[in-house]
Every structure is written in C-alpha cells, then in structure tokens.
PDB file of C-alpha atoms in Angstrom:
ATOM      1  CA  UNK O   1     -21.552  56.369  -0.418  1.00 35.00           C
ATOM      2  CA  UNK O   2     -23.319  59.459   0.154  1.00 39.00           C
ATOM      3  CA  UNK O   3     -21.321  62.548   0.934  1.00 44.00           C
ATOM      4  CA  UNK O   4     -23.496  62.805   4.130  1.00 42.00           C
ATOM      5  CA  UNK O   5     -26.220  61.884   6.204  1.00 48.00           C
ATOM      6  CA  UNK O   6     -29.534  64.481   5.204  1.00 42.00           C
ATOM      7  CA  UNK O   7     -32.865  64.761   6.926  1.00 43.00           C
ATOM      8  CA  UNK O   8     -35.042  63.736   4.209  1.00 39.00           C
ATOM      9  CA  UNK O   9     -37.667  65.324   4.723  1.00 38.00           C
ATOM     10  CA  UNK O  10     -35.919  68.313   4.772  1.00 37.00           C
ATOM     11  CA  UNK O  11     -32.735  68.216   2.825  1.00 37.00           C
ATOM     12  CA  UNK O  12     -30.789  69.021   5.885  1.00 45.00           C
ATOM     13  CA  UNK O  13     -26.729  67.888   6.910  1.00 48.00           C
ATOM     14  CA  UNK O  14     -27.265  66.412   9.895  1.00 54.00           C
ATOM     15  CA  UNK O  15     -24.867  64.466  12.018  1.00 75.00           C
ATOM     16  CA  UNK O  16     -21.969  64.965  14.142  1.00 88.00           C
ATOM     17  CA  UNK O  17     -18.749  67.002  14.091  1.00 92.00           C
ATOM     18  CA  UNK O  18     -15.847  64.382  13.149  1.00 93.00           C
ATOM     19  CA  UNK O  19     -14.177  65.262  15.976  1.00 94.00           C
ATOM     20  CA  UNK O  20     -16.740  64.196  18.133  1.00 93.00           C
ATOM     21  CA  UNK O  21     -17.875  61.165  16.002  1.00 92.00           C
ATOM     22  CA  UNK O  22     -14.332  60.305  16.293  1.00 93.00           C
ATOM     23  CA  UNK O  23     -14.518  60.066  20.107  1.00 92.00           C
ATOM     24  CA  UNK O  24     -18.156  58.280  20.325  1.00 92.00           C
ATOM     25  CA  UNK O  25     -16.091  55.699  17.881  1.00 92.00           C
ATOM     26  CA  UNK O  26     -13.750  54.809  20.135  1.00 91.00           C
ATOM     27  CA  UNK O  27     -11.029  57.462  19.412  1.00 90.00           C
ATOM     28  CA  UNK O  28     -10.076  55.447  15.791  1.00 89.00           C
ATOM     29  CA  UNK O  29     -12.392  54.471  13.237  1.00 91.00           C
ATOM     30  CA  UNK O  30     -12.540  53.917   9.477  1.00 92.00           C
ATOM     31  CA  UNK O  31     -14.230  56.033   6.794  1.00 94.00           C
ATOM     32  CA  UNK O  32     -17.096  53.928   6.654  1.00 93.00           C
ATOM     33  CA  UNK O  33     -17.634  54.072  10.173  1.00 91.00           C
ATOM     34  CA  UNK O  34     -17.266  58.004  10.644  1.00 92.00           C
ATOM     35  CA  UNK O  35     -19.967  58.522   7.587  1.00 92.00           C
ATOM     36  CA  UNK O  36     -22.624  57.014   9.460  1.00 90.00           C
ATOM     37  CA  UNK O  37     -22.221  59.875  11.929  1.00 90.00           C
ATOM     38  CA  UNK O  38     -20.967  62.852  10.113  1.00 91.00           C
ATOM     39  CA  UNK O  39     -20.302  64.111   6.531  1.00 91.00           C
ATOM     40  CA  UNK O  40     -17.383  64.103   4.330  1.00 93.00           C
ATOM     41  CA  UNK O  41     -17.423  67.541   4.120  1.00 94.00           C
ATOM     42  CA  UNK O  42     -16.884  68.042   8.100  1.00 94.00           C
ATOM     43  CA  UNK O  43     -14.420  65.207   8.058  1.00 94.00           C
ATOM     44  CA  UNK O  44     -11.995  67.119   5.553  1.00 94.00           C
ATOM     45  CA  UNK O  45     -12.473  70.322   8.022  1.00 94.00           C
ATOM     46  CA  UNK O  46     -11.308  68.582  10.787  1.00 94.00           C
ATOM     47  CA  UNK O  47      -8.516  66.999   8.973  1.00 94.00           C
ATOM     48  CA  UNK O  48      -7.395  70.388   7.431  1.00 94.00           C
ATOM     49  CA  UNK O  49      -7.891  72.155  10.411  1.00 95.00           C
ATOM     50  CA  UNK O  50      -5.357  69.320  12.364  1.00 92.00           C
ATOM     51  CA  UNK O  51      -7.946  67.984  14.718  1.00 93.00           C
ATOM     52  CA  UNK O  52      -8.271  64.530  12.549  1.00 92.00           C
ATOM     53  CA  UNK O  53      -5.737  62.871  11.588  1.00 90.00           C
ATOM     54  CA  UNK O  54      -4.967  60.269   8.943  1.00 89.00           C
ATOM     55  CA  UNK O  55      -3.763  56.921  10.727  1.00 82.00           C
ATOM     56  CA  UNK O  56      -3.611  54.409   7.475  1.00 81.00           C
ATOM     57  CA  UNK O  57      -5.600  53.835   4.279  1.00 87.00           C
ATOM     58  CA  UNK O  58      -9.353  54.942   5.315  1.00 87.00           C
ATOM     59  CA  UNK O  59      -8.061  55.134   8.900  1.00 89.00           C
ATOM     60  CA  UNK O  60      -8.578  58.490  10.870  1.00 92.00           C
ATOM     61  CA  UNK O  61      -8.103  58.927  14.342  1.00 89.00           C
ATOM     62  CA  UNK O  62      -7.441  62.219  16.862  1.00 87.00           C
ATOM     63  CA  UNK O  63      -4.040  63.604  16.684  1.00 84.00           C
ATOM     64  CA  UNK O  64      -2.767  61.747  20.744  1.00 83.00           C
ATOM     65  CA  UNK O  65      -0.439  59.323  19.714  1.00 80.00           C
ATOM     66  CA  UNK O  66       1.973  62.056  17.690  1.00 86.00           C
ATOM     67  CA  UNK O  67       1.674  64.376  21.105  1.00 90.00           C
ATOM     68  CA  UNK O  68       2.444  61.648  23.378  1.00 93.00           C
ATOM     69  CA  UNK O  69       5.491  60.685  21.045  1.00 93.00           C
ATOM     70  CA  UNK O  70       6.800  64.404  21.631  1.00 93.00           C
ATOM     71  CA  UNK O  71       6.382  64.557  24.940  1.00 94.00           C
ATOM     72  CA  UNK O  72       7.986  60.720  25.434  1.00 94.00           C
ATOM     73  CA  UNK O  73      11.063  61.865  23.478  1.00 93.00           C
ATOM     74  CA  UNK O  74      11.232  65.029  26.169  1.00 91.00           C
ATOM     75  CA  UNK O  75      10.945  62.619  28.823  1.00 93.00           C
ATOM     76  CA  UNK O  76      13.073  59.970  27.889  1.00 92.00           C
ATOM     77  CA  UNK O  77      10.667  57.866  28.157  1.00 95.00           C
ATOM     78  CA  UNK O  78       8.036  55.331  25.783  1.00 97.00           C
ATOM     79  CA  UNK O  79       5.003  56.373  25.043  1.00 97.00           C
ATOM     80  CA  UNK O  80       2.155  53.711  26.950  1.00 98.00           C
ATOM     81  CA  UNK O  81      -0.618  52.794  28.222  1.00 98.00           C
ATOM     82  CA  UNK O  82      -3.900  54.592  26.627  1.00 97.00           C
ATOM     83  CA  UNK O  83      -1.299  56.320  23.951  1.00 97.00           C
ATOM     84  CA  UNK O  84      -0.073  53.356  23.359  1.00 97.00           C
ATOM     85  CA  UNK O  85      -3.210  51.774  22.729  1.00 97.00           C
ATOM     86  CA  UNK O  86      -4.118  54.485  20.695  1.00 94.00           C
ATOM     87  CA  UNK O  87      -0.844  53.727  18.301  1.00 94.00           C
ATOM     88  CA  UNK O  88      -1.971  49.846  18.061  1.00 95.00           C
ATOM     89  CA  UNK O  89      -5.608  51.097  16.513  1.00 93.00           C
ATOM     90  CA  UNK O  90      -7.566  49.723  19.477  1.00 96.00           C
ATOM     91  CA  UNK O  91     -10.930  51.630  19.844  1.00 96.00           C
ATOM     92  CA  UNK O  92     -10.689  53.181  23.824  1.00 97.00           C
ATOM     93  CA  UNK O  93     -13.898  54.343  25.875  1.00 97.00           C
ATOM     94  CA  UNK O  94     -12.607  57.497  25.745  1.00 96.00           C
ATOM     95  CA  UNK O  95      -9.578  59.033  24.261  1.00 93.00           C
ATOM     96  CA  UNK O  96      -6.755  59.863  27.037  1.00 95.00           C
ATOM     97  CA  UNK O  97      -7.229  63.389  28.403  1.00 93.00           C
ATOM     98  CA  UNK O  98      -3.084  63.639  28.927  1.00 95.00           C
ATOM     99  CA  UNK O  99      -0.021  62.033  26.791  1.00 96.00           C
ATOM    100  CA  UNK O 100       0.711  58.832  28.367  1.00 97.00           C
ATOM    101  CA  UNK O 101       4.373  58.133  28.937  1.00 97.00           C
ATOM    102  CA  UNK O 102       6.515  55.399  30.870  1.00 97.00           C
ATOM    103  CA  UNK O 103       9.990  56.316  31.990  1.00 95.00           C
ATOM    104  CA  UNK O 104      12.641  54.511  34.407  1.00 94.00           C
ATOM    105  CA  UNK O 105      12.058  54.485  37.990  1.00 90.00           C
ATOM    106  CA  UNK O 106      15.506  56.023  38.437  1.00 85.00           C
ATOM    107  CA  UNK O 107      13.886  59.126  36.357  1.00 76.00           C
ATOM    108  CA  UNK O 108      13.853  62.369  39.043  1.00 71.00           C
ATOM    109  CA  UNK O 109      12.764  66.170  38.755  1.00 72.00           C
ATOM    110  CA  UNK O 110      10.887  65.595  35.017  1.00 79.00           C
ATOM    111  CA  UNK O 111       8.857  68.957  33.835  1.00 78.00           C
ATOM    112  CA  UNK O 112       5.499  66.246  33.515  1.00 81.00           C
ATOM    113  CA  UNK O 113       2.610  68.810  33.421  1.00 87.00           C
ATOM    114  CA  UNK O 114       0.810  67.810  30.428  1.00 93.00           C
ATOM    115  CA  UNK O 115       1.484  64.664  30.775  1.00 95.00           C
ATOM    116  CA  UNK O 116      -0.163  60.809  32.240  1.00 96.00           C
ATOM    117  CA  UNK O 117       3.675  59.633  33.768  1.00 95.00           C
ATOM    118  CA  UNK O 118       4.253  56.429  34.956  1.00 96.00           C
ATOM    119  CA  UNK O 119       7.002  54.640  36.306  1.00 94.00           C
ATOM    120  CA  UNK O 120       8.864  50.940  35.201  1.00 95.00           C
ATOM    121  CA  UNK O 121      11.924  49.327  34.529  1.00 94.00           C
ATOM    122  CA  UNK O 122      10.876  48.182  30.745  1.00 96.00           C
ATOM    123  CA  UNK O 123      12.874  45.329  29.755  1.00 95.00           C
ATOM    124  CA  UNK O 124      13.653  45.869  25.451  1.00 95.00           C
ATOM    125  CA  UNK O 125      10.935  43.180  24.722  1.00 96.00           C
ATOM    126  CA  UNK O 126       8.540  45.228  26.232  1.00 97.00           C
ATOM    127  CA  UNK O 127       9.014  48.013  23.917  1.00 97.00           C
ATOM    128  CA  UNK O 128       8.854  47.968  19.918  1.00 95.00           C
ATOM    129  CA  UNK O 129       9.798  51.489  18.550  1.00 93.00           C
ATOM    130  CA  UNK O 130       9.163  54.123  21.311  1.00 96.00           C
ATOM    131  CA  UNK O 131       6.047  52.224  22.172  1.00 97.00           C
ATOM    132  CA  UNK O 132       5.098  49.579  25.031  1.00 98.00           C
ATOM    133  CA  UNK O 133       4.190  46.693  22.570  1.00 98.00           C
ATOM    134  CA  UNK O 134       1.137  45.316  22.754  1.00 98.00           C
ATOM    135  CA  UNK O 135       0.869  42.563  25.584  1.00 98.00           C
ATOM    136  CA  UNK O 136       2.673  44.868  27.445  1.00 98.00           C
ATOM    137  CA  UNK O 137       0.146  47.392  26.770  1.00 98.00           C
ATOM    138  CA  UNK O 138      -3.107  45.869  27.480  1.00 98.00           C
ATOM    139  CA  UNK O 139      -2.085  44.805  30.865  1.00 98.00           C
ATOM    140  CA  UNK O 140      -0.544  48.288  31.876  1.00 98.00           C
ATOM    141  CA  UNK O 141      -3.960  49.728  31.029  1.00 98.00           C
ATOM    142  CA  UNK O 142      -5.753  46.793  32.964  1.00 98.00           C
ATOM    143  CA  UNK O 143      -3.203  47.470  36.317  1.00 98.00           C
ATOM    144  CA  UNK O 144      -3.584  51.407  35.897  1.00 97.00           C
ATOM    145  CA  UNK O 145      -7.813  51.573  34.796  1.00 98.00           C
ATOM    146  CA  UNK O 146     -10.619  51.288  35.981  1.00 98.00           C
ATOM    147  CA  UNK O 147     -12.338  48.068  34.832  1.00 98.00           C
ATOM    148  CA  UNK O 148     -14.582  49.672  32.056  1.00 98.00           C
ATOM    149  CA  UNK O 149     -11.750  51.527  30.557  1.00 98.00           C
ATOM    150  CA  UNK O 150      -9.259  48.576  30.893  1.00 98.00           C
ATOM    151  CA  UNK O 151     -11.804  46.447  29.744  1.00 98.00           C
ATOM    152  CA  UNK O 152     -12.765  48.019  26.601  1.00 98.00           C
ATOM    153  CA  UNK O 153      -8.908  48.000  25.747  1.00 98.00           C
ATOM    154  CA  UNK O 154      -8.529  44.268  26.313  1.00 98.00           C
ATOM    155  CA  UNK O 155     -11.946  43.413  23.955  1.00 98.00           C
ATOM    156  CA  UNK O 156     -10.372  45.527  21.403  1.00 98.00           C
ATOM    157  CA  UNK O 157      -6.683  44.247  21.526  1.00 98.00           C
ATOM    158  CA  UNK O 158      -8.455  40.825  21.357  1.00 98.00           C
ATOM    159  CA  UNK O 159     -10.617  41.598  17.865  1.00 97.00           C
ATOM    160  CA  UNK O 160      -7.081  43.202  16.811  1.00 96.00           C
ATOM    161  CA  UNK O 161      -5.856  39.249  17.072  1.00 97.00           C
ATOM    162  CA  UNK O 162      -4.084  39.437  20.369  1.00 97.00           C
ATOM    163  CA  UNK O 163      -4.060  35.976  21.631  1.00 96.00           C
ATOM    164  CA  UNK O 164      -6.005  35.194  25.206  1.00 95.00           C
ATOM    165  CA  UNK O 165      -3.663  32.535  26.215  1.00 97.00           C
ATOM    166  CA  UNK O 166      -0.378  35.064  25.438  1.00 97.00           C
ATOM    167  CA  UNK O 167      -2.578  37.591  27.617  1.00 97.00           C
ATOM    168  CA  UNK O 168      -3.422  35.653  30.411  1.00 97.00           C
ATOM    169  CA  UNK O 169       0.539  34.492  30.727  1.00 97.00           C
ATOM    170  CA  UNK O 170       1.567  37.865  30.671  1.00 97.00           C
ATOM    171  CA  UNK O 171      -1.145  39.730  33.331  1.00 97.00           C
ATOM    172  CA  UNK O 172      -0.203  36.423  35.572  1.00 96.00           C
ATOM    173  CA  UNK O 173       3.236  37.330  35.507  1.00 95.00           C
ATOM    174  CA  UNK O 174       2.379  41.112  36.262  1.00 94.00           C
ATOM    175  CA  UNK O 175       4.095  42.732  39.594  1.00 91.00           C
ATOM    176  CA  UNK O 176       1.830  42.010  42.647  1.00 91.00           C
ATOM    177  CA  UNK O 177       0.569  45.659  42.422  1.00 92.00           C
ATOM    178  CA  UNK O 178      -2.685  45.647  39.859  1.00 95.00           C
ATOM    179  CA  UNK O 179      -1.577  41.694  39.136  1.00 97.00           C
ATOM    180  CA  UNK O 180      -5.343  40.760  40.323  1.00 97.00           C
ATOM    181  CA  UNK O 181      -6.690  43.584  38.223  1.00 97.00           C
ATOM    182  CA  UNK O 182      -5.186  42.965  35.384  1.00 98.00           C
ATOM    183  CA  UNK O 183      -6.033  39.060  35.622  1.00 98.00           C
ATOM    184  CA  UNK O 184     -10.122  40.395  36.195  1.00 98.00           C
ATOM    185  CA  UNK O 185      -9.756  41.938  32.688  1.00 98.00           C
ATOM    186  CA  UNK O 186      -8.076  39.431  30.498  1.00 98.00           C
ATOM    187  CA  UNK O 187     -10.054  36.784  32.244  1.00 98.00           C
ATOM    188  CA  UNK O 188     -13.500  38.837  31.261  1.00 98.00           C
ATOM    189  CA  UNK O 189     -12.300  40.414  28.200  1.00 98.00           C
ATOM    190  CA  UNK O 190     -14.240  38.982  24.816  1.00 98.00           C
ATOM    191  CA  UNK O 191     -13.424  39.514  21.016  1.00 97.00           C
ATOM    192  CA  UNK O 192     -16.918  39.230  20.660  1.00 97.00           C
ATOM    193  CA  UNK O 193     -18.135  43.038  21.625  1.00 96.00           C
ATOM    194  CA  UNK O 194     -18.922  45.304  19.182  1.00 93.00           C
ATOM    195  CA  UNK O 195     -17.310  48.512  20.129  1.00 95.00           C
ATOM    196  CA  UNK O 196     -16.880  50.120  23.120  1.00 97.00           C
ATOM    197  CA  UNK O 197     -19.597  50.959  24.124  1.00 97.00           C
ATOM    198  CA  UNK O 198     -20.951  47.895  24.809  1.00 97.00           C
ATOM    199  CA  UNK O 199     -17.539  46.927  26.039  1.00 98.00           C
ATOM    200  CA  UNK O 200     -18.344  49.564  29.064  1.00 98.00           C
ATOM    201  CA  UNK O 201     -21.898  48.613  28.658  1.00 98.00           C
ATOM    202  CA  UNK O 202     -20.622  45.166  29.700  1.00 98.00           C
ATOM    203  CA  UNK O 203     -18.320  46.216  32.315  1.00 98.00           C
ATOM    204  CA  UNK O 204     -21.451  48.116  34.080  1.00 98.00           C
ATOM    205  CA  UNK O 205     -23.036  44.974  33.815  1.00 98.00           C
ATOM    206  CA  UNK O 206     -20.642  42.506  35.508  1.00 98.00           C
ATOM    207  CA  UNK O 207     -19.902  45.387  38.011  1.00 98.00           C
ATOM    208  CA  UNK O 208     -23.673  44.878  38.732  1.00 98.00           C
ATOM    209  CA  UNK O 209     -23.166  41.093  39.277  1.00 98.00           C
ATOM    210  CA  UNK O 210     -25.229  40.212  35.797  1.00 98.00           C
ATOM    211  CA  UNK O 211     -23.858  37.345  34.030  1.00 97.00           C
ATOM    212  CA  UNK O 212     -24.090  38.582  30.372  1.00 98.00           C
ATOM    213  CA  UNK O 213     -22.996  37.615  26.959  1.00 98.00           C
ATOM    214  CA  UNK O 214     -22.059  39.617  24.148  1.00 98.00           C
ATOM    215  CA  UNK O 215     -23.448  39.638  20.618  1.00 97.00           C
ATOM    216  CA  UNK O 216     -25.906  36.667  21.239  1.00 97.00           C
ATOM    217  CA  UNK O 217     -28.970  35.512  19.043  1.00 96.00           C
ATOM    218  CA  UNK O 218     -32.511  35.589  21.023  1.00 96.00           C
ATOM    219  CA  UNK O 219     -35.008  33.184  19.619  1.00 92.00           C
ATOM    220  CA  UNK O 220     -35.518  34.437  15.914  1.00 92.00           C
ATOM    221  CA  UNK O 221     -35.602  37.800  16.229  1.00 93.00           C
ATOM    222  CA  UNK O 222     -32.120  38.708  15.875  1.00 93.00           C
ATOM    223  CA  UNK O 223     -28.763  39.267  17.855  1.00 94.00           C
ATOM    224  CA  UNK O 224     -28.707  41.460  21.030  1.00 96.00           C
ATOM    225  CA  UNK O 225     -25.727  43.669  22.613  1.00 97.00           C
ATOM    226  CA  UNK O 226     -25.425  42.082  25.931  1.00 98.00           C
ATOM    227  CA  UNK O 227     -27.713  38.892  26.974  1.00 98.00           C
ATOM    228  CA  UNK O 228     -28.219  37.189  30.392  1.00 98.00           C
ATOM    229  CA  UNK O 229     -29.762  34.507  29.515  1.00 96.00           C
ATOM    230  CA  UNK O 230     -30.041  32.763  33.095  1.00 96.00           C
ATOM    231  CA  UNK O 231     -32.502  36.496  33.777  1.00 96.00           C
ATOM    232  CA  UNK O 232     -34.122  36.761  30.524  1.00 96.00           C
ATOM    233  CA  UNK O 233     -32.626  39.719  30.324  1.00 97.00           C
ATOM    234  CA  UNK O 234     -31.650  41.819  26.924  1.00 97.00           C
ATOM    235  CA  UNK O 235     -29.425  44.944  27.719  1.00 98.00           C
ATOM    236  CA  UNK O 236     -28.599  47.511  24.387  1.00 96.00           C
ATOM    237  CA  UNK O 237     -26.384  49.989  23.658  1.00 94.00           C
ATOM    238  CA  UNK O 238     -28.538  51.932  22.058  1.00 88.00           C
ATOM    239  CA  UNK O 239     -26.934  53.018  18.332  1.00 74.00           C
ATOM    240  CA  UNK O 240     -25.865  56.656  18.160  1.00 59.00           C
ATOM    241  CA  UNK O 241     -25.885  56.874  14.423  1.00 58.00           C
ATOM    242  CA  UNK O 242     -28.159  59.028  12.672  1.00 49.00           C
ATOM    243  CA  UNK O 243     -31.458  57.276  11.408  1.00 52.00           C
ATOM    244  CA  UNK O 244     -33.403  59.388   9.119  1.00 52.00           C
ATOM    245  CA  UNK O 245     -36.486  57.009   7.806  1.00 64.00           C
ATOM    246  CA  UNK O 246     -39.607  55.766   9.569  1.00 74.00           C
ATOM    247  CA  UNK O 247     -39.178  52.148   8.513  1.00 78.00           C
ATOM    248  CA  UNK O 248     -36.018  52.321  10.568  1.00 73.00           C
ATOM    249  CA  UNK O 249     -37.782  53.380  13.734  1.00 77.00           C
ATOM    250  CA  UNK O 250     -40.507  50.563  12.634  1.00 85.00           C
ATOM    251  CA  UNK O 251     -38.113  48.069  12.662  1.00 86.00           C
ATOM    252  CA  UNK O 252     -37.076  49.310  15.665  1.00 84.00           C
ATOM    253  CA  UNK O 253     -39.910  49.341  17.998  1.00 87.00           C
ATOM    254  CA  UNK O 254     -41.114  45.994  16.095  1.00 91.00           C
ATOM    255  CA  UNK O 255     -38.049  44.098  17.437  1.00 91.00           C
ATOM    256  CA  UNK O 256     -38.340  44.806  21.283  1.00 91.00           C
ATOM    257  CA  UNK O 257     -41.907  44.543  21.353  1.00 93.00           C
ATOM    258  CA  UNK O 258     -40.893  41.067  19.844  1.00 94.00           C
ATOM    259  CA  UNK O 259     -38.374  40.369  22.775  1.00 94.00           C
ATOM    260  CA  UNK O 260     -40.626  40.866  24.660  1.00 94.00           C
ATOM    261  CA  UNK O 261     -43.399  38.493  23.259  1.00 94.00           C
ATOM    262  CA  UNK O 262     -40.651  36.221  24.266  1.00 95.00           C
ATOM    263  CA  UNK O 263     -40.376  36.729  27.586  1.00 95.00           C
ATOM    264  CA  UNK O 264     -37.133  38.837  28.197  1.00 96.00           C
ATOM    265  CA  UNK O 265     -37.008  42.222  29.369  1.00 96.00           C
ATOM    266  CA  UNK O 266     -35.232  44.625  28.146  1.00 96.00           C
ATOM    267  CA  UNK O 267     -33.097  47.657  29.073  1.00 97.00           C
ATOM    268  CA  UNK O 268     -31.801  50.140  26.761  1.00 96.00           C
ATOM    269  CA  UNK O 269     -28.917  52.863  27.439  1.00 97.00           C
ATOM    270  CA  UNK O 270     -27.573  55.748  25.661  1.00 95.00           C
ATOM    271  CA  UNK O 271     -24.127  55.945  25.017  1.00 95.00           C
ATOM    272  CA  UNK O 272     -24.343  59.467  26.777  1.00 95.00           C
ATOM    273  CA  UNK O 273     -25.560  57.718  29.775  1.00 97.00           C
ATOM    274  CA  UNK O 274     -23.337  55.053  29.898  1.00 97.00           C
ATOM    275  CA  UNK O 275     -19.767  56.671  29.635  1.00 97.00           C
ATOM    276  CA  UNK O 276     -20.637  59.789  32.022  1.00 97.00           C
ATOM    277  CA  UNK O 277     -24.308  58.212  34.267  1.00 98.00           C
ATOM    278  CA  UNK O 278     -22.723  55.168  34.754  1.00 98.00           C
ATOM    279  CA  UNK O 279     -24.526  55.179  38.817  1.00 98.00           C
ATOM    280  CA  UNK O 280     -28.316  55.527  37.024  1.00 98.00           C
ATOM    281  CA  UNK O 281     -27.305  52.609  34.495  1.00 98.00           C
ATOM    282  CA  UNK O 282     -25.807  50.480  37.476  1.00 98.00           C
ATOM    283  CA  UNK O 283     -28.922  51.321  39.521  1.00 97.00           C
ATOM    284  CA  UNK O 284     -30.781  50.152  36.932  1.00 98.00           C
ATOM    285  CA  UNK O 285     -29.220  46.951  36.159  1.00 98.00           C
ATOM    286  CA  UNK O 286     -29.038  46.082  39.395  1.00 97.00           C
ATOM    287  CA  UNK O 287     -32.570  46.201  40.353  1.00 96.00           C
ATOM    288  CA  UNK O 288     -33.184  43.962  37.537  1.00 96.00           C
ATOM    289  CA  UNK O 289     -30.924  41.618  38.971  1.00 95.00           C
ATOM    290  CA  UNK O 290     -33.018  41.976  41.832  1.00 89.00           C
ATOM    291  CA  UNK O 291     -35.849  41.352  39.878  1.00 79.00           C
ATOM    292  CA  UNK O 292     -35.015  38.896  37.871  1.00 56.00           C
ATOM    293  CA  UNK O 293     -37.975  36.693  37.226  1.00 51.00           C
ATOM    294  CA  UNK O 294     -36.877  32.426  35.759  1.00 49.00           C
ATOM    295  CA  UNK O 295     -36.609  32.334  32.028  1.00 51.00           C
ATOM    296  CA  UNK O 296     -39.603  32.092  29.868  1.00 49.00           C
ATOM    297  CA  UNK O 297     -39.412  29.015  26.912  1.00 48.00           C
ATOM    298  CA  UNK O 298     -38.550  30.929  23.830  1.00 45.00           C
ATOM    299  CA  UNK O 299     -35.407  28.701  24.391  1.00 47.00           C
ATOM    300  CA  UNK O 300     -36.676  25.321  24.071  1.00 39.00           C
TER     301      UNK O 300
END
C-alpha cells in the first residue's frame, strides 16, 4: 500500500491527522483502515509522539485504556464502561472524554476529578483482569448512555462475536435502574452495521420512528447503509475517506441517481453532522417519515 493518500493532480499529502482519523474510526482501527484517511508518515508521529498507541499486530488505538487502568488502580476500583470497551477493541462513537472506573458502593471521599466514577457491587465473574468483562460491559454502557452511544457499543461487541442470546439474558437480569434501557439496546443492536457511524446513523433513525435495516441490497444497484424499505427510503453515512479520482465521484453520483430511478429517496449525512447536528439529521429524517410516499416496484 501506498505510504499515503496524494492529490493527484497535484502531488499533495492529503488526509487526516492519525489522531483524528483514529477518532472518526471509532477510537480503534487497523492499519488498513487508518491509511485510507491519513499517511504512514503522520501515523508514526503520532505514535512517537504518544498520542497513538499500538493495541496488537496492525492494531492502533488512542492511549484511554492505559490512563483509565492508572487511575482504576488509584481508585481501587476496575476500569468499565466506555474504557472498558475500549480494552475489548470495540469501535465507540466517540472515545470517552474521562477514564471510566467502577468501584464498591461502600467506596467514600475518592480524589475522582479526572475521572467517569461509577458505583457497583461487582461480583468476580463480572470482572476479568482489572476490567468489567464483556457482557458486563455492554450493558453498563447501555444503562449509563445515551442510546446512540450505547448502541454503537452493543453493534460492535456483537461483530466482536458476543452472543445476542448471552446479551439479552444478562441486560434482563440488569438492576431495575437502566434495566429497560439496556434491554432497548441489545434488543436493537445488529452485527450487521458497518462502523459507527452508521451505528449512530441508525440510532438517529429509530429515535425518529424509521424502521431501517442495515447493510441491505436495493434492486441491482448495490448495498445501502441504512434501508426502510416499508418508505422507500435509502439513508447514508456518507464515507469520510479521502477520494482523489473523478471516476470515484462518477460512480458516485451514478449510483443515487440510480436509486432513485427506482423509486427510493435518499438522504445523505456527514459524519460531522451526525455525531455533533444530530437535531438537523433527526429533523430531517423525520419529515421523511412524514413524507413517506408507498414503495415503488423495483422490489417485485
């Protein structure tokens, strides 16, 4: 692979810093993913410079989970929640602005600036090496979230090879507190999305009261984000890699003009607008809810 992404017409580096490709990835990615959006020579700059760091073979991620094991050893306390799901390798919306540590209930007068505390009597299955394991984990973060963030932790957990079923037991048997929450996001939460971004994407969505797929095929043209198909209704995540060539934009515009021909409409969001305009996109999908006109027959 290239050592970078270059304006072609112009021989140009182009891209993002790692740091923030890192964070539009999901807070963990691998080096495949992080050269679609920066260059190897800013991803060994942010590694030397400690803002990257090295996770597992051709695994980088930002350098949370190693802060949030300090400050749980301070504590005396596990590291949890969106730390923890940081240490599994699940892809977040965002990473966690604080360390996020769990200590006992009994736990009084603790120095926590700096740090996301919460409070729970962990039994030792919950817990597998100074870290909430991962059931455990995904429902914390669907109690604690909001249903984006929670959700996007779930989808992930589930592509990881988390098992619905073991999910489902555990966020029913959740303390009454967040149980319903937590049963919303394992019930909703799909292996299918992408990344996530169009896990949020999808959260937005359902929020909205659309009743959308992930990853799904329309007609012959090819496989959409998110896809209501009772609405006729194609929602994207629009890609924030870097896409030098004029037969990509081509391609591009030639494939929703085709939706189109089909009769769907179609709705396309940035990933800037969807983690922090999130009341434009939900305005949006909602009046196409409103909208909604019956499907056309590209179906039949």
């Amino acid at each position: 692979m290239d050592d970078a992404p270059y304006h072609r017409s112009t021989g140009q580096e182009t891209g993002m810093d790692a740091v923030e490709a890192i964070t539009v990835l999901g807070g963990v990615a691998t080096t495949q993913e992080l050269l679609r959006c920066t260059s190897r020579r800013r991803l060994r700059s942010a590694v030397g410079a400690g803002r990257v760091v090295r996770v597992g073979p051709r695994r980088w991620a930002l350098p949370g989970v190693d802060d949030a094991r300090a400050a749980a050893a301070r504590l005396g306390g596990v590291v949890s929640h969106l730390s923890a799901a940081q240490h599994w390798g699940w892809k977040l919306k965002l990473p966690p602005a604080l360390p996020c540590v769990t200590v006992p209930r009994r736990s009084c007068r603790l120095d926590s600036d700096g740090v996301e505390l919460h409070w729970a009597d962990l039994r030792r299955e919950d817990v597998s090496r100074g870290v909430t394991e991962p059931l455990r984990t995904v429902v914390d973060c669907a109690r604690t979230y909001p249903f984006d963030v929670a959700l996007a932790v779930a989808d992930s957990a589930l592509r990881a090879g988390l098992d619905r079923v073991d999910l489902l037991a555990v966020a029913g048997h959740a303390p009454r507190t967040g149980r319903r929450r937590a049963l919303r996001v394992v019930e909703r939460a799909d292996d299918r999305a992408d990344n996530p971004f169009e896990s949020v994407l999808r959260a937005l969505a359902i929020d909205a009261g659309l009743d959308v797929e992930p990853q799904q095929w329309v007609g012959r043209v090819g496989r959409v984000d998110l896809h209501d198909r009772a609405r006729a209704l194609v929602i994207e995540a629009d890609s924030f890699e870097f896409h030098a060539d004029r037969a990509g934009l081509r391609r591009d515009v030639r494939r929703y003009t085709s939706f189109v021909r089909l009769g769907q409409r179609v709705a396309r969001f940035t990933w800037e607008e969807v983690m922090f305009e999130q009341d434009y996109v939900l305005d949006v999908l909602r009046d196409l809810r409103v909208g909604a006109t019956r499907p056309s027959s590209w179906h039949r």
